[in-house]
């Protein structure tokens, strides 16, 4: 299992690149999937960093990855911030709209859902848990 504990400081997101590199090597991921994984993780973690802990700094975010080589990869992003289900509460994205017509927000979660095979949210014991799964 891979674990990456960070805080809700935007500068800590740079650690995600090595985390993705380590997973890509361990699971022997193709470059295109490595890119998709990095994008999905960046978008999901950025949402937590920016919104989970309003007006609080140094708060924990735990990222975990596990799976079975050649079969699937499971990534969990866990925080103790305010309850927020991005799958239900993020606005729908009209991909046919122009940039000017499109509403702000929701594009990151759209990209996460497009990059992964399944994305689930649950609130358990005061924690937000976003689980992203990709079949390999």
C-alpha positions as CSV (number, residue, x, y, z in Angstrom):
1,X,0.0,0.0,0.0
2,X,1.2,3.5,-0.8
3,X,0.5,6.3,1.6
4,X,1.0,10.0,1.3
5,X,0.1,12.2,4.3
6,X,-0.1,15.9,3.4
7,X,-1.8,19.0,4.7
8,X,-4.1,21.5,3.1
9,X,-1.2,23.6,1.9
10,X,-1.2,24.0,-1.9
11,X,2.6,23.7,-1.9
12,X,2.4,20.1,-0.7
13,X,0.6,19.1,-3.9
14,X,4.0,18.9,-5.6
15,X,4.5,15.6,-3.6
16,X,1.7,14.1,-5.8
17,X,4.1,13.7,-8.8
18,X,6.5,11.4,-7.0
19,X,3.5,9.5,-5.5
20,X,2.1,8.9,-9.0
21,X,5.6,8.0,-10.3
22,X,6.0,5.4,-7.5
23,X,2.5,3.9,-8.3
24,X,3.2,3.9,-12.0
25,X,6.4,2.0,-11.5
26,X,4.9,-0.5,-9.0
27,X,1.8,-1.2,-11.1
28,X,3.7,-1.0,-14.4
29,X,1.3,1.6,-15.7
30,X,1.4,2.9,-19.3
31,X,2.3,6.6,-19.8
32,X,-1.2,7.6,-20.9
33,X,-2.7,6.1,-17.8
34,X,-0.1,7.6,-15.6
35,X,-1.1,11.0,-17.0
36,X,-4.8,10.3,-16.4
37,X,-4.0,9.2,-12.9
38,X,-2.0,12.2,-12.2
39,X,-4.7,14.5,-13.5
40,X,-7.4,12.8,-11.5
41,X,-5.4,12.9,-8.3
42,X,-4.4,16.5,-8.8
43,X,-8.0,17.6,-9.4
44,X,-9.4,15.6,-6.5
45,X,-6.7,16.7,-4.0
46,X,-6.9,20.3,-5.1
47,X,-10.6,20.4,-4.2
48,X,-9.8,19.1,-0.7
49,X,-6.9,21.5,-0.3
50,X,-9.0,24.5,-1.3
51,X,-12.4,23.7,0.2
52,X,-12.3,21.0,3.0
53,X,-11.0,23.2,5.7
54,X,-12.1,26.8,5.2
55,X,-9.9,29.3,7.1
56,X,-7.8,26.5,8.7
57,X,-4.2,25.7,7.8
58,X,-2.1,22.6,8.4
59,X,-5.0,20.2,8.4
60,X,-4.5,16.6,7.4
61,X,-5.2,14.9,4.1
62,X,-4.4,11.3,3.6
63,X,-3.9,9.7,0.2
64,X,-3.7,5.9,0.0
65,X,-3.3,3.6,-3.0
66,X,-3.5,-0.1,-3.3
67,X,-4.5,-2.7,-5.8
68,X,-3.4,-5.6,-7.8
69,X,-0.8,-5.3,-10.6
70,X,-2.5,-5.9,-13.9
71,X,-6.0,-5.9,-12.4
72,X,-7.0,-2.7,-10.6
73,X,-5.7,0.4,-8.7
74,X,-7.7,1.9,-5.9
75,X,-7.0,5.4,-4.5
76,X,-8.6,6.9,-1.5
77,X,-8.4,10.6,-0.5
78,X,-9.4,11.1,3.1
79,X,-9.9,14.3,5.0
80,X,-11.7,15.5,8.2
81,X,-13.0,18.7,6.7
82,X,-16.5,19.9,6.2
83,X,-18.8,17.3,4.7
84,X,-18.9,17.6,0.9
85,X,-19.9,15.0,-1.7
86,X,-18.3,16.3,-4.9
87,X,-20.2,13.7,-6.9
88,X,-23.6,15.0,-5.9
89,X,-22.9,18.6,-5.2
90,X,-20.5,19.7,-8.0
91,X,-22.4,21.3,-10.9
92,X,-22.9,19.3,-14.1
93,X,-20.5,20.3,-16.9
94,X,-21.8,21.1,-20.3
95,X,-18.8,20.0,-22.4
96,X,-20.5,21.4,-25.6
97,X,-20.6,25.0,-24.1
98,X,-17.9,27.5,-24.9
99,X,-15.6,28.6,-22.1
100,X,-17.6,31.8,-21.8
101,X,-20.9,30.0,-21.6
102,X,-19.7,27.3,-19.1
103,X,-20.4,27.8,-15.4
104,X,-17.5,28.0,-13.0
105,X,-16.8,24.8,-11.1
106,X,-17.3,21.1,-11.6
107,X,-14.7,20.6,-14.4
108,X,-12.2,18.9,-12.0
109,X,-14.7,16.3,-10.8
110,X,-15.8,15.8,-14.4
111,X,-12.1,15.0,-15.3
112,X,-11.8,12.7,-12.3
113,X,-14.9,10.7,-13.4
114,X,-13.7,10.6,-17.0
115,X,-10.2,9.3,-16.0
116,X,-11.3,6.6,-13.5
117,X,-13.6,3.6,-13.9
118,X,-15.5,4.3,-10.7
119,X,-15.6,7.2,-8.2
120,X,-17.4,6.9,-4.9
121,X,-17.9,9.2,-2.0
122,X,-18.8,8.3,1.6
123,X,-18.8,10.2,4.9
124,X,-17.7,7.9,7.7
125,X,-16.7,8.8,11.3
126,X,-16.4,12.5,10.5
127,X,-14.3,11.9,7.4
128,X,-14.8,12.5,3.7
129,X,-13.6,9.5,1.7
130,X,-13.3,9.7,-2.0
131,X,-12.4,6.4,-3.6
132,X,-11.3,6.2,-7.2
133,X,-10.8,2.9,-9.0
134,X,-9.2,2.1,-12.3
135,X,-9.2,-1.3,-13.9
136,X,-5.8,-2.0,-15.4
